[in-house]
PDB file of C-alpha atoms in Angstrom:
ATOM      1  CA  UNK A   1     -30.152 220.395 -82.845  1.00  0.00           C
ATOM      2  CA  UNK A   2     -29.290 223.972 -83.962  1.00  0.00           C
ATOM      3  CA  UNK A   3     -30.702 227.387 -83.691  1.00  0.00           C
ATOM      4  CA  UNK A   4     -33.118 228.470 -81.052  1.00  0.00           C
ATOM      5  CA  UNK A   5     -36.059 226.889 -80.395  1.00  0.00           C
ATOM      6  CA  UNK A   6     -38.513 228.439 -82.117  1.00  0.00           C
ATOM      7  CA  UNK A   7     -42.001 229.730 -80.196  1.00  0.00           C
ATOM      8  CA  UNK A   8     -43.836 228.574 -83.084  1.00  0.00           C
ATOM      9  CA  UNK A   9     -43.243 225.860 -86.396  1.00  0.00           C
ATOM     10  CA  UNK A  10     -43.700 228.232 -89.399  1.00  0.00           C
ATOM     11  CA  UNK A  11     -44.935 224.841 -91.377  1.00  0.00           C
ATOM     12  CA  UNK A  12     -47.194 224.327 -87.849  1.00  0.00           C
ATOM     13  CA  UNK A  13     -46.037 220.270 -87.621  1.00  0.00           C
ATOM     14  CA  UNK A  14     -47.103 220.109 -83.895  1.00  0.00           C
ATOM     15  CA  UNK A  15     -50.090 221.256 -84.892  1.00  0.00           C
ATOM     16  CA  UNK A  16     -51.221 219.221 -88.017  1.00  0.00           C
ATOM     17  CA  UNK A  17     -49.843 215.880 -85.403  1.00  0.00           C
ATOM     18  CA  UNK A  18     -52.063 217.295 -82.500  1.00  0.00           C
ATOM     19  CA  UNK A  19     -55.351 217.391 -85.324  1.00  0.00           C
ATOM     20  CA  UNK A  20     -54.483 214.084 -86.287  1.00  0.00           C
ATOM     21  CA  UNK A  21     -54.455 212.470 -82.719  1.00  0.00           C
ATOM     22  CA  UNK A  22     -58.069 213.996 -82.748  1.00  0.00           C
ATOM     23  CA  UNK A  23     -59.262 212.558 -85.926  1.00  0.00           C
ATOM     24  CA  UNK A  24     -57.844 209.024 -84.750  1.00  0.00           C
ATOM     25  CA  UNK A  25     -59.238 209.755 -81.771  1.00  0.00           C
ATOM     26  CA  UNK A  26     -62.721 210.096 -83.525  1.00  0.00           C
ATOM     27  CA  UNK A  27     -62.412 207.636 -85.739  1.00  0.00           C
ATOM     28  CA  UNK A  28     -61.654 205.028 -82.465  1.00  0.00           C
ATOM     29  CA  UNK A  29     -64.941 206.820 -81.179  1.00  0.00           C
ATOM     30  CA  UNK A  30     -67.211 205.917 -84.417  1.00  0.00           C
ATOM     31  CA  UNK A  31     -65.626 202.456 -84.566  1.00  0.00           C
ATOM     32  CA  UNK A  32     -66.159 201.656 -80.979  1.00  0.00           C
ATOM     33  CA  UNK A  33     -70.173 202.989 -81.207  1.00  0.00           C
ATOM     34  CA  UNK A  34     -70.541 200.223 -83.695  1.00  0.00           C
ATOM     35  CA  UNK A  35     -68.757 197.607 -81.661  1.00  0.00           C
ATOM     36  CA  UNK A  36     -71.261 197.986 -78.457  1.00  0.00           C
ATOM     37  CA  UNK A  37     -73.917 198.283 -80.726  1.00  0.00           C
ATOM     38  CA  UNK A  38     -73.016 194.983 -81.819  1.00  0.00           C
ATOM     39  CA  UNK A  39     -72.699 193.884 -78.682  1.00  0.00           C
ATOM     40  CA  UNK A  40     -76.228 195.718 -78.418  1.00  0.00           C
ATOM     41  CA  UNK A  41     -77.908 194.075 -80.665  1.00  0.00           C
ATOM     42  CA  UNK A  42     -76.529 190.378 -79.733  1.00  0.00           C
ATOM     43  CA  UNK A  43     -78.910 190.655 -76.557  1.00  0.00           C
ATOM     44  CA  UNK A  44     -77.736 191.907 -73.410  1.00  0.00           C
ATOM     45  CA  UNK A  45     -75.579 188.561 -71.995  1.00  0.00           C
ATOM     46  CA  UNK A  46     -73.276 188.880 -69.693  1.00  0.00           C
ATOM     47  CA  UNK A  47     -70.680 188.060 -72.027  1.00  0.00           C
ATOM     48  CA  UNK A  48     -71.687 191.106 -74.122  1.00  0.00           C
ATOM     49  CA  UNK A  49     -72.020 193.427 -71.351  1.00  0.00           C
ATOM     50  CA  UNK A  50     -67.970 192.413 -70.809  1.00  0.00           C
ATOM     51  CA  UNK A  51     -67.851 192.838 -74.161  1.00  0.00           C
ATOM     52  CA  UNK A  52     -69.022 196.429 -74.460  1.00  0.00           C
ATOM     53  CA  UNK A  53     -67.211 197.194 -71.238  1.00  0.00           C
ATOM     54  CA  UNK A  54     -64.051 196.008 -72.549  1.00  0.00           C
ATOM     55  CA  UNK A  55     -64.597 198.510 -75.879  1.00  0.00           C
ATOM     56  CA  UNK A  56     -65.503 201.329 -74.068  1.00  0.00           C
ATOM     57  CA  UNK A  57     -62.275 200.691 -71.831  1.00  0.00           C
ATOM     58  CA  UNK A  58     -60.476 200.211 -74.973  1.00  0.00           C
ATOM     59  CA  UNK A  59     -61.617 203.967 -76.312  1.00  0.00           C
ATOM     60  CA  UNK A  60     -60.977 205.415 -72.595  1.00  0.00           C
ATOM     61  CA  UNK A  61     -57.776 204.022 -72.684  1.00  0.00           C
ATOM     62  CA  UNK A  62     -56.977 205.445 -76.192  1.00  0.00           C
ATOM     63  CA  UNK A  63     -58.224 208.923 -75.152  1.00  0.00           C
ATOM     64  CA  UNK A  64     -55.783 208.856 -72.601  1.00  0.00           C
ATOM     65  CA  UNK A  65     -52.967 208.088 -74.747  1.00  0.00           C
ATOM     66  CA  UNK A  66     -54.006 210.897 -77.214  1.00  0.00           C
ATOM     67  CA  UNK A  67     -54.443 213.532 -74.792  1.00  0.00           C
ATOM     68  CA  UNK A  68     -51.021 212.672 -73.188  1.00  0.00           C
ATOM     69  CA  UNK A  69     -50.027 212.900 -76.449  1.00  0.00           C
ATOM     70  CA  UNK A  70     -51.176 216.475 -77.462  1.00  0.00           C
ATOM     71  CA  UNK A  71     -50.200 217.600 -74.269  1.00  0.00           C
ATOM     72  CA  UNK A  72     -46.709 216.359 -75.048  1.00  0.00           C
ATOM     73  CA  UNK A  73     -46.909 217.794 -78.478  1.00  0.00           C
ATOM     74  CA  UNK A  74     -47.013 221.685 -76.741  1.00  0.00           C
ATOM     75  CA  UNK A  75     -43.639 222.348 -76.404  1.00  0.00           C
ATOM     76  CA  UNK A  76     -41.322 224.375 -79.048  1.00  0.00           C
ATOM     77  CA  UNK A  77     -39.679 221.634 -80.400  1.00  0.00           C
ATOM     78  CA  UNK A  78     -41.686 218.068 -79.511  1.00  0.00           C
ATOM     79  CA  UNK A  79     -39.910 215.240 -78.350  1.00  0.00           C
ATOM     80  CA  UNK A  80     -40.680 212.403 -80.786  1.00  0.00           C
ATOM     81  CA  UNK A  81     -42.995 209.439 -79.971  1.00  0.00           C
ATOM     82  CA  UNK A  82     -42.283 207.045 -78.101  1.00  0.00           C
ATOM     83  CA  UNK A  83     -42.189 202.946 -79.007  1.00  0.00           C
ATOM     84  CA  UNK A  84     -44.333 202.449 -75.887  1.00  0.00           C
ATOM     85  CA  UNK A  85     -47.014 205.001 -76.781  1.00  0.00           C
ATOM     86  CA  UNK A  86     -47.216 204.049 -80.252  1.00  0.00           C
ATOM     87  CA  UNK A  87     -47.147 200.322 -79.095  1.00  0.00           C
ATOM     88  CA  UNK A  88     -49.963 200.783 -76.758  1.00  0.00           C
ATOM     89  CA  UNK A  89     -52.215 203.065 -79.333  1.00  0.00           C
ATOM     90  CA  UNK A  90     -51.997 200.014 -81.513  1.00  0.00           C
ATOM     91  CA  UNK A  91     -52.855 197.629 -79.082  1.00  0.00           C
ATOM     92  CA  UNK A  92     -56.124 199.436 -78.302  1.00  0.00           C
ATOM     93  CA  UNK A  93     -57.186 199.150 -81.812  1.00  0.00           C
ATOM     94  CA  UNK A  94     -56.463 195.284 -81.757  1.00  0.00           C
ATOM     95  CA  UNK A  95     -58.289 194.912 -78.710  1.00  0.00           C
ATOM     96  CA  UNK A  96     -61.384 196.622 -80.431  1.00  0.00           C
ATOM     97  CA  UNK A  97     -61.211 194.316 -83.528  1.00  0.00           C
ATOM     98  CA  UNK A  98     -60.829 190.882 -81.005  1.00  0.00           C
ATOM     99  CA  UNK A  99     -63.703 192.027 -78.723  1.00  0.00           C
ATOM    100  CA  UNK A 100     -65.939 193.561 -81.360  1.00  0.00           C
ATOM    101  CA  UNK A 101     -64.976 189.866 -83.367  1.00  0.00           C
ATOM    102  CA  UNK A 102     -65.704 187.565 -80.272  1.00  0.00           C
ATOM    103  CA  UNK A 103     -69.362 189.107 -80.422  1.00  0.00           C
ATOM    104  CA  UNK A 104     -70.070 188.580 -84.328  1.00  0.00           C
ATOM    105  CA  UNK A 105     -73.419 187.489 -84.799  1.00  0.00           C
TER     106      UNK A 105
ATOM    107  CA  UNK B   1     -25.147 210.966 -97.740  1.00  0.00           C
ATOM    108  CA  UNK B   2     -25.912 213.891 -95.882  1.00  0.00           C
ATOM    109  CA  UNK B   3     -26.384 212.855 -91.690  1.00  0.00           C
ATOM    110  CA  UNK B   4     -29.803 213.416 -90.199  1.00  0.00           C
ATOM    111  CA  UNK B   5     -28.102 217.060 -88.245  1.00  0.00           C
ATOM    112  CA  UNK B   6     -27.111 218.212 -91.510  1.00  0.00           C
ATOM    113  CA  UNK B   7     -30.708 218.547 -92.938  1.00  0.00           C
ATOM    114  CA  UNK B   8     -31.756 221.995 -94.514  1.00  0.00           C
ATOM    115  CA  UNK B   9     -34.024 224.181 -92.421  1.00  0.00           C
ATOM    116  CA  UNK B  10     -37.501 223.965 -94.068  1.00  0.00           C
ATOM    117  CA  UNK B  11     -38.918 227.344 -96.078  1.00  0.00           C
ATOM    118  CA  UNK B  12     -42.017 229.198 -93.938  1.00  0.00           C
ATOM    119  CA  UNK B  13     -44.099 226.658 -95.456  1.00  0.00           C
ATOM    120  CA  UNK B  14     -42.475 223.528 -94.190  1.00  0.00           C
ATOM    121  CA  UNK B  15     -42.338 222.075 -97.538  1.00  0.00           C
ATOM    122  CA  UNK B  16     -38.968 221.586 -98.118  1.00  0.00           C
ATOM    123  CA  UNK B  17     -37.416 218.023 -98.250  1.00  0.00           C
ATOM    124  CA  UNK B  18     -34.057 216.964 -97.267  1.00  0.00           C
ATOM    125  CA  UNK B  19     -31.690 216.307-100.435  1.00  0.00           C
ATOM    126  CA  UNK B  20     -30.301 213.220 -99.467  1.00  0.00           C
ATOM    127  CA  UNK B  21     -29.028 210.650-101.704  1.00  0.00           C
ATOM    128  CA  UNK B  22     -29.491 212.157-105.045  1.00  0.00           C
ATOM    129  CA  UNK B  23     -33.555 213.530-104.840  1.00  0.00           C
ATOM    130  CA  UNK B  24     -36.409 210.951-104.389  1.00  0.00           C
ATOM    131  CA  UNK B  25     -35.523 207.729-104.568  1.00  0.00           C
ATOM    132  CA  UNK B  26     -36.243 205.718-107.473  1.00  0.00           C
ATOM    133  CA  UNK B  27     -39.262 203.464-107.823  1.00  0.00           C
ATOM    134  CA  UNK B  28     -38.671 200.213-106.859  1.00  0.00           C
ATOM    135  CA  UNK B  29     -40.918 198.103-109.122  1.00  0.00           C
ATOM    136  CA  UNK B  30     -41.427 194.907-107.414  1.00  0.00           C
ATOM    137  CA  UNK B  31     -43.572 191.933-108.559  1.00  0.00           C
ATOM    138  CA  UNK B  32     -46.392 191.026-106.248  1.00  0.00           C
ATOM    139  CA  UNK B  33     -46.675 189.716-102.509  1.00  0.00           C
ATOM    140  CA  UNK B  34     -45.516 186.091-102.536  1.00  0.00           C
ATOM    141  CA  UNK B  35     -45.990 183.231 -99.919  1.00  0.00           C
ATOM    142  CA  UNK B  36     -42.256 184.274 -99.200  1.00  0.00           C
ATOM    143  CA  UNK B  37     -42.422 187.074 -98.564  1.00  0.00           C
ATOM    144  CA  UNK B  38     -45.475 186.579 -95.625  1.00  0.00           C
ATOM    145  CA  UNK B  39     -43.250 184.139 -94.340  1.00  0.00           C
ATOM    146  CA  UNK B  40     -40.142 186.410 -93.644  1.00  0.00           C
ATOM    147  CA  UNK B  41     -42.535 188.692 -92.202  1.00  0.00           C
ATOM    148  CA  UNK B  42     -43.464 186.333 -90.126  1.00  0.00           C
ATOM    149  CA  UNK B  43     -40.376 185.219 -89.253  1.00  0.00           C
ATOM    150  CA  UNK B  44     -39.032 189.010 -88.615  1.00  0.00           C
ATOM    151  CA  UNK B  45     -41.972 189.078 -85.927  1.00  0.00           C
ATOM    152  CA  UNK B  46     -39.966 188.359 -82.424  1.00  0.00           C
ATOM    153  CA  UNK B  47     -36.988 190.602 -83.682  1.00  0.00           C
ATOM    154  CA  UNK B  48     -39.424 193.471 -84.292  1.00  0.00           C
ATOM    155  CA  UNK B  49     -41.374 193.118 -80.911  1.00  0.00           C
ATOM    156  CA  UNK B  50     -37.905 193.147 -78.862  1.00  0.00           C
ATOM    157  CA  UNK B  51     -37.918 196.369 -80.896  1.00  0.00           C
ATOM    158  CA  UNK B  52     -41.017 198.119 -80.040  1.00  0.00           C
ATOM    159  CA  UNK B  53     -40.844 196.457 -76.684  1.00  0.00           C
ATOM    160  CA  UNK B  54     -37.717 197.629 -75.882  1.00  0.00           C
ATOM    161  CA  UNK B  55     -37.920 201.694 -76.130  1.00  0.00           C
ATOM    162  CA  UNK B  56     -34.367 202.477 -74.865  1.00  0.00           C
ATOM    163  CA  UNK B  57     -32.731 200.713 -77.989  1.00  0.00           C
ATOM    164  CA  UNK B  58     -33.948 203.041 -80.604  1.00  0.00           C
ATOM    165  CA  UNK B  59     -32.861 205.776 -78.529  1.00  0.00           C
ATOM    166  CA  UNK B  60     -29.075 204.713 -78.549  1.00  0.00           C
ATOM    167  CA  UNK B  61     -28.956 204.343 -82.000  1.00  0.00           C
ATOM    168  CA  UNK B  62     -27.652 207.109 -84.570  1.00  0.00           C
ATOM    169  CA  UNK B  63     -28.629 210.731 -84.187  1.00  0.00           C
ATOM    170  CA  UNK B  64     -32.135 212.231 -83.614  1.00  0.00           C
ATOM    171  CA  UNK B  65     -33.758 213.212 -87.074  1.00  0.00           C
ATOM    172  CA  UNK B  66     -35.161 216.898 -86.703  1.00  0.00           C
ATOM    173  CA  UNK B  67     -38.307 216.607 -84.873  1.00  0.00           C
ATOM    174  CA  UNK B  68     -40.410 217.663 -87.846  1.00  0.00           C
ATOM    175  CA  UNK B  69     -39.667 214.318 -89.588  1.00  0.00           C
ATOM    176  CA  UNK B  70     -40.367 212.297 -86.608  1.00  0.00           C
ATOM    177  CA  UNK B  71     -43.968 214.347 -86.355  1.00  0.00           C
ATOM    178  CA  UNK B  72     -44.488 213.458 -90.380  1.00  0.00           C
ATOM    179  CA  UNK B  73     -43.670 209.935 -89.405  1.00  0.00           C
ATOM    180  CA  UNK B  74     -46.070 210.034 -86.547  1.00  0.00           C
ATOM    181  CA  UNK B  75     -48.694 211.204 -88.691  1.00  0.00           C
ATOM    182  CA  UNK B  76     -48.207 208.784 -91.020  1.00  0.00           C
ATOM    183  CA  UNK B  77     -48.707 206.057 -88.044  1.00  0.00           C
ATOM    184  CA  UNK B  78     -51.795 208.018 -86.958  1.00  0.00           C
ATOM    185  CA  UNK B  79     -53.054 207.235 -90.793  1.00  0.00           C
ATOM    186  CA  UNK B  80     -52.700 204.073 -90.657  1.00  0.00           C
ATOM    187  CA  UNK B  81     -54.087 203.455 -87.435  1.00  0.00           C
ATOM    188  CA  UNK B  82     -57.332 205.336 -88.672  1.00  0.00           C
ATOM    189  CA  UNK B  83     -57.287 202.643 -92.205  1.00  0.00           C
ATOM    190  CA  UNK B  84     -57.100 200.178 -89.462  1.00  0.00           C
ATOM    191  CA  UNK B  85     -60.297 201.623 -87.481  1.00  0.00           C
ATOM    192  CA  UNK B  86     -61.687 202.088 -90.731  1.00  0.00           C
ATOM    193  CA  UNK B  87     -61.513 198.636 -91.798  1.00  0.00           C
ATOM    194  CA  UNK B  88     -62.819 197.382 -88.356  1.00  0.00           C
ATOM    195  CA  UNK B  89     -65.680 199.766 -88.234  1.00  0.00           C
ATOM    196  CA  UNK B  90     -66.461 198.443 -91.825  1.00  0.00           C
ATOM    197  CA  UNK B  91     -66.533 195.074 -90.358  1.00  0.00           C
ATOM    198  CA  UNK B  92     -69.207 195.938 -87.730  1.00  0.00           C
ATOM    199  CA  UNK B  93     -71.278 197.694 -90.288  1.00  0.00           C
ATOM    200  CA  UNK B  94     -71.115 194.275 -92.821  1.00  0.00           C
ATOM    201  CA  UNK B  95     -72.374 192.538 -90.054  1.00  0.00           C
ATOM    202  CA  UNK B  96     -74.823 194.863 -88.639  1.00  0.00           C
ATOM    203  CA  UNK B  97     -76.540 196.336 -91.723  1.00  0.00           C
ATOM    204  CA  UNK B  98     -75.754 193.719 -94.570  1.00  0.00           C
ATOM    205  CA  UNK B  99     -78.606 191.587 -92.668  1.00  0.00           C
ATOM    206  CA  UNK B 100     -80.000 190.138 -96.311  1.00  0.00           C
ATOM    207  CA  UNK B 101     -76.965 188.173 -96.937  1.00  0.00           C
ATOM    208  CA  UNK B 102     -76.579 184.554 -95.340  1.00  0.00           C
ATOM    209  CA  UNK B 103     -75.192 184.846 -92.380  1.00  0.00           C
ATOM    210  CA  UNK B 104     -71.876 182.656 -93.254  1.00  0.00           C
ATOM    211  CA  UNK B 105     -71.140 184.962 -95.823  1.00  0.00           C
ATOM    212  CA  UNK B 106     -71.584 187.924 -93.509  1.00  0.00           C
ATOM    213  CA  UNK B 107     -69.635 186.485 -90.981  1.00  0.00           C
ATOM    214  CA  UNK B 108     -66.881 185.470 -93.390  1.00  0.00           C
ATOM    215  CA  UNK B 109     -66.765 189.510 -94.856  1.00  0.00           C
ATOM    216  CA  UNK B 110     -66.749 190.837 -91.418  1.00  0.00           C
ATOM    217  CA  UNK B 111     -63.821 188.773 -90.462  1.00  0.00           C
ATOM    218  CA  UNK B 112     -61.764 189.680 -93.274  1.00  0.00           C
ATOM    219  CA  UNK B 113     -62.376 193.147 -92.516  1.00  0.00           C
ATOM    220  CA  UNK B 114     -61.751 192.741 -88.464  1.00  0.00           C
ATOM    221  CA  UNK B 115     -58.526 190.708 -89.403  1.00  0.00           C
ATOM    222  CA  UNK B 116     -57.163 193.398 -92.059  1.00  0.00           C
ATOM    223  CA  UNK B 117     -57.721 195.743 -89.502  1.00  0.00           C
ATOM    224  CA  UNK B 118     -55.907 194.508 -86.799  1.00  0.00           C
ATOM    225  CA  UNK B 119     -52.963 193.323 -89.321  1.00  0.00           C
ATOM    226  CA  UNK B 120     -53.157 197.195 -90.241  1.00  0.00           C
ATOM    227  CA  UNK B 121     -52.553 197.703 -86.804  1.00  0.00           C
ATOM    228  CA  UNK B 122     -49.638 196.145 -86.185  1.00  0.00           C
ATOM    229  CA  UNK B 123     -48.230 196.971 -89.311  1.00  0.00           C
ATOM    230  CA  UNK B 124     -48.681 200.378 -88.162  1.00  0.00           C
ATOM    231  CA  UNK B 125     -46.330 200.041 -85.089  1.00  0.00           C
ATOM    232  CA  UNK B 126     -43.965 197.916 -87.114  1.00  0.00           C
ATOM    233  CA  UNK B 127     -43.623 200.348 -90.125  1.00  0.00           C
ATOM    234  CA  UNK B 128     -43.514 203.711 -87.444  1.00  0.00           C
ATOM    235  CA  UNK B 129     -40.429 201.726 -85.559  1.00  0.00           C
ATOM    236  CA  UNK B 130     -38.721 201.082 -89.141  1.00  0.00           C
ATOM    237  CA  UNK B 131     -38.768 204.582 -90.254  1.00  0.00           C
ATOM    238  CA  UNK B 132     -38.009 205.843 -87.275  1.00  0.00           C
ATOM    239  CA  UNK B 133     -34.998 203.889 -87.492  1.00  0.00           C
ATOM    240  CA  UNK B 134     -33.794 204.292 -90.680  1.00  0.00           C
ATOM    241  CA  UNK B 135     -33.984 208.154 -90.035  1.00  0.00           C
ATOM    242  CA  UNK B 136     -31.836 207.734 -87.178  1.00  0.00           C
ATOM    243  CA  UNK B 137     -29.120 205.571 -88.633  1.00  0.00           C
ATOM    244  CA  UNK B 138     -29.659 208.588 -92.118  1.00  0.00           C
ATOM    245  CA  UNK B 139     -30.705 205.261 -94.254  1.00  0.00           C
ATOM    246  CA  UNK B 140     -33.298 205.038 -96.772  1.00  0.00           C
ATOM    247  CA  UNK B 141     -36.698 204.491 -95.687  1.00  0.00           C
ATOM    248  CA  UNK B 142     -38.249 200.979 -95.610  1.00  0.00           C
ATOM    249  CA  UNK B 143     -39.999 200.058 -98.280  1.00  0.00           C
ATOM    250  CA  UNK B 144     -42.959 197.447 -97.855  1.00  0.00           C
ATOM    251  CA  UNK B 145     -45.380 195.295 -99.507  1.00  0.00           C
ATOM    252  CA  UNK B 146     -48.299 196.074 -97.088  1.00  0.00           C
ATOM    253  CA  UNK B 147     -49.933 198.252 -99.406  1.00  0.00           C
ATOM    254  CA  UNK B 148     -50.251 196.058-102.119  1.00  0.00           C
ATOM    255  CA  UNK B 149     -51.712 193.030-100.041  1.00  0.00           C
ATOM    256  CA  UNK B 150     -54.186 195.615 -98.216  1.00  0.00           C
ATOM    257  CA  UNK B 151     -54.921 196.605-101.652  1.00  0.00           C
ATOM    258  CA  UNK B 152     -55.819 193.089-102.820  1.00  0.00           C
ATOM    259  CA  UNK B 153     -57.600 192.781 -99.584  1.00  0.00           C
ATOM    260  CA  UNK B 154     -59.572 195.600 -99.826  1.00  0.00           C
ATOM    261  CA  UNK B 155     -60.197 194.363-103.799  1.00  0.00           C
ATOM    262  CA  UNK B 156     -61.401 190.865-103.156  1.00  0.00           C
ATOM    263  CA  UNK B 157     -63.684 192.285-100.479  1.00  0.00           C
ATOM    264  CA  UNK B 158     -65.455 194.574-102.685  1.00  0.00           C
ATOM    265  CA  UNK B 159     -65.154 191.847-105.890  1.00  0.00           C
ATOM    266  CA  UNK B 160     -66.779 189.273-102.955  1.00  0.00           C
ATOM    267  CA  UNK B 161     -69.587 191.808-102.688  1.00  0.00           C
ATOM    268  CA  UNK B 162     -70.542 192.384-106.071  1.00  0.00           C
ATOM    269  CA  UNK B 163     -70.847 188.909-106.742  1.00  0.00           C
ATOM    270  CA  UNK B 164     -73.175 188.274-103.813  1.00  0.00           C
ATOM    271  CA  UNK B 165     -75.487 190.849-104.524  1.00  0.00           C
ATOM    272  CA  UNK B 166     -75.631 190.138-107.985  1.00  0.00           C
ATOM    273  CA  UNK B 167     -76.379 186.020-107.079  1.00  0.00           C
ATOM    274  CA  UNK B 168     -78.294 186.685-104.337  1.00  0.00           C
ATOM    275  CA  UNK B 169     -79.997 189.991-104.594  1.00  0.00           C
ATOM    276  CA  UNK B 170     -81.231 189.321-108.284  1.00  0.00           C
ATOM    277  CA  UNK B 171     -84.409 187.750-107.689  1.00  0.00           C
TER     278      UNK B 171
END
């Protein structure tokens, strides 16, 4: 690319992406507090415990990814997602849906 | 068509676009989602997974886009993964709080809504890679049908609801 790398994006892009890892990040949060109360309210089995083990690990894992993420998103110039991130961000959010399905009343 | 490298610098408030191609393209108006069309996405499936499972292919092809595009195009991603969440949290809450409807019925909403979600999902991925893409290679950006079917989705869901509350919370 040309010109210098700037120390700061006048239109603050890095910024705005890092906010809107968060608000995923929160949204995964509220939708994963309803899935183990599901799981919750099923009766504590042992195939809901897994079940609400598995969605927390699902949000833990999708933390991660986020705050790799933002960190990435610090530099001048970011480097652009990448496939696997993206890819594996997604695949948390299926998970939640097919564990948070499996213990539908 | 102007390359990717070639794009104007934006103004201080990042709002400028690149003038590619003549402006905004023109809208496509398309009839809606047929059986068709579902199955060529279907059938595009194991081409776009060797996509998103193979990172180092996008990489190699065309130019990088200026990183402020690929950041608009991750945000866009980010929005749709958030409809997704929405649509599964919605899903919990049918099934959780809607406790006066029959249970098949409940079940049957919250699967729709668990199943949109996921397909919103991977649509998500699918429609990041595409763009991502096309910016690369300086083509047009994808357009899709997605938003019309999650609109019809989202429409019979809501049209599903009415009716059962007016047949079974009328008396």
């Amino acid at each position: 690319m040309s010109g210098p790398v700037p120390d700061r994006d006048p239109g603050l892009q890095p910024e705005r992406t890092r906010l809107a890892w968060r608000r995923t990040t929160l949204a995964f949060a509220v939708a994963a507090v309803l899935a183990g109360r599901q799981a919750v309210h099923q009766g504590l089995s042992p195939f809901g415990l897994v079940a609400v083990a598995l969605c927390a690990v699902a949000l833990l894992a999708f933390l991660a990814i986020a705050q790799a993420r933002i960190i990435g998103l610090g530099s001048g110039r970011p480097a652009p997602l990448a496939v696997r991130t993206a890819v594996a961000a997604a695949v948390c959010v299926i998970t939640l849906a097919a564990f948070g399905a499996s213990v539908l009343a | 068509m102007a390359g990717p490298a070639t794009l104007p610098q934006p103004d201080a408030g990042g709002t400028s676009r690149p003038k590619t191609g003549g402006g905004y393209p023109a809208l496509i108006v398309r009839t809606g989602p047929s059986v068709a069309d579902v199955i060529d996405f279907v059938r595009g499936l194991p081409v776009r997974a060797r996509l998103w499972l193979s990172p180092q292919d996008i990489r190699t092809e065309g130019t990088t886009p200026d990183y402020r595009f690929s950041l608009a195009n991750e945000r866009t991603f980010l929005a749709w993964l958030r409809t997704a969440l929405a649509l599964i949290g919605g899903g919990f809450a049918v099934d959780q709080f809607l406790l006066r409807l029959h249970r098949p019925v409940r079940v049957t909403l919250a699967v729709l809504l668990l199943v949109g979600g996921a397909m919103c999902a991977v649509r998500a991925v699918n429609h990041w890679v595409r763009c991502e893409r096309a910016m690369r290679r300086g083509e047009d950006l994808p357009v899709s049908r997605f938003p019309t079917l999650l609109a019809l989705l989202v429409a019979a869901v809501a049209l599903l609801m009415v009716v059962v509350a007016a047949v079974g919370w009328a008396g």
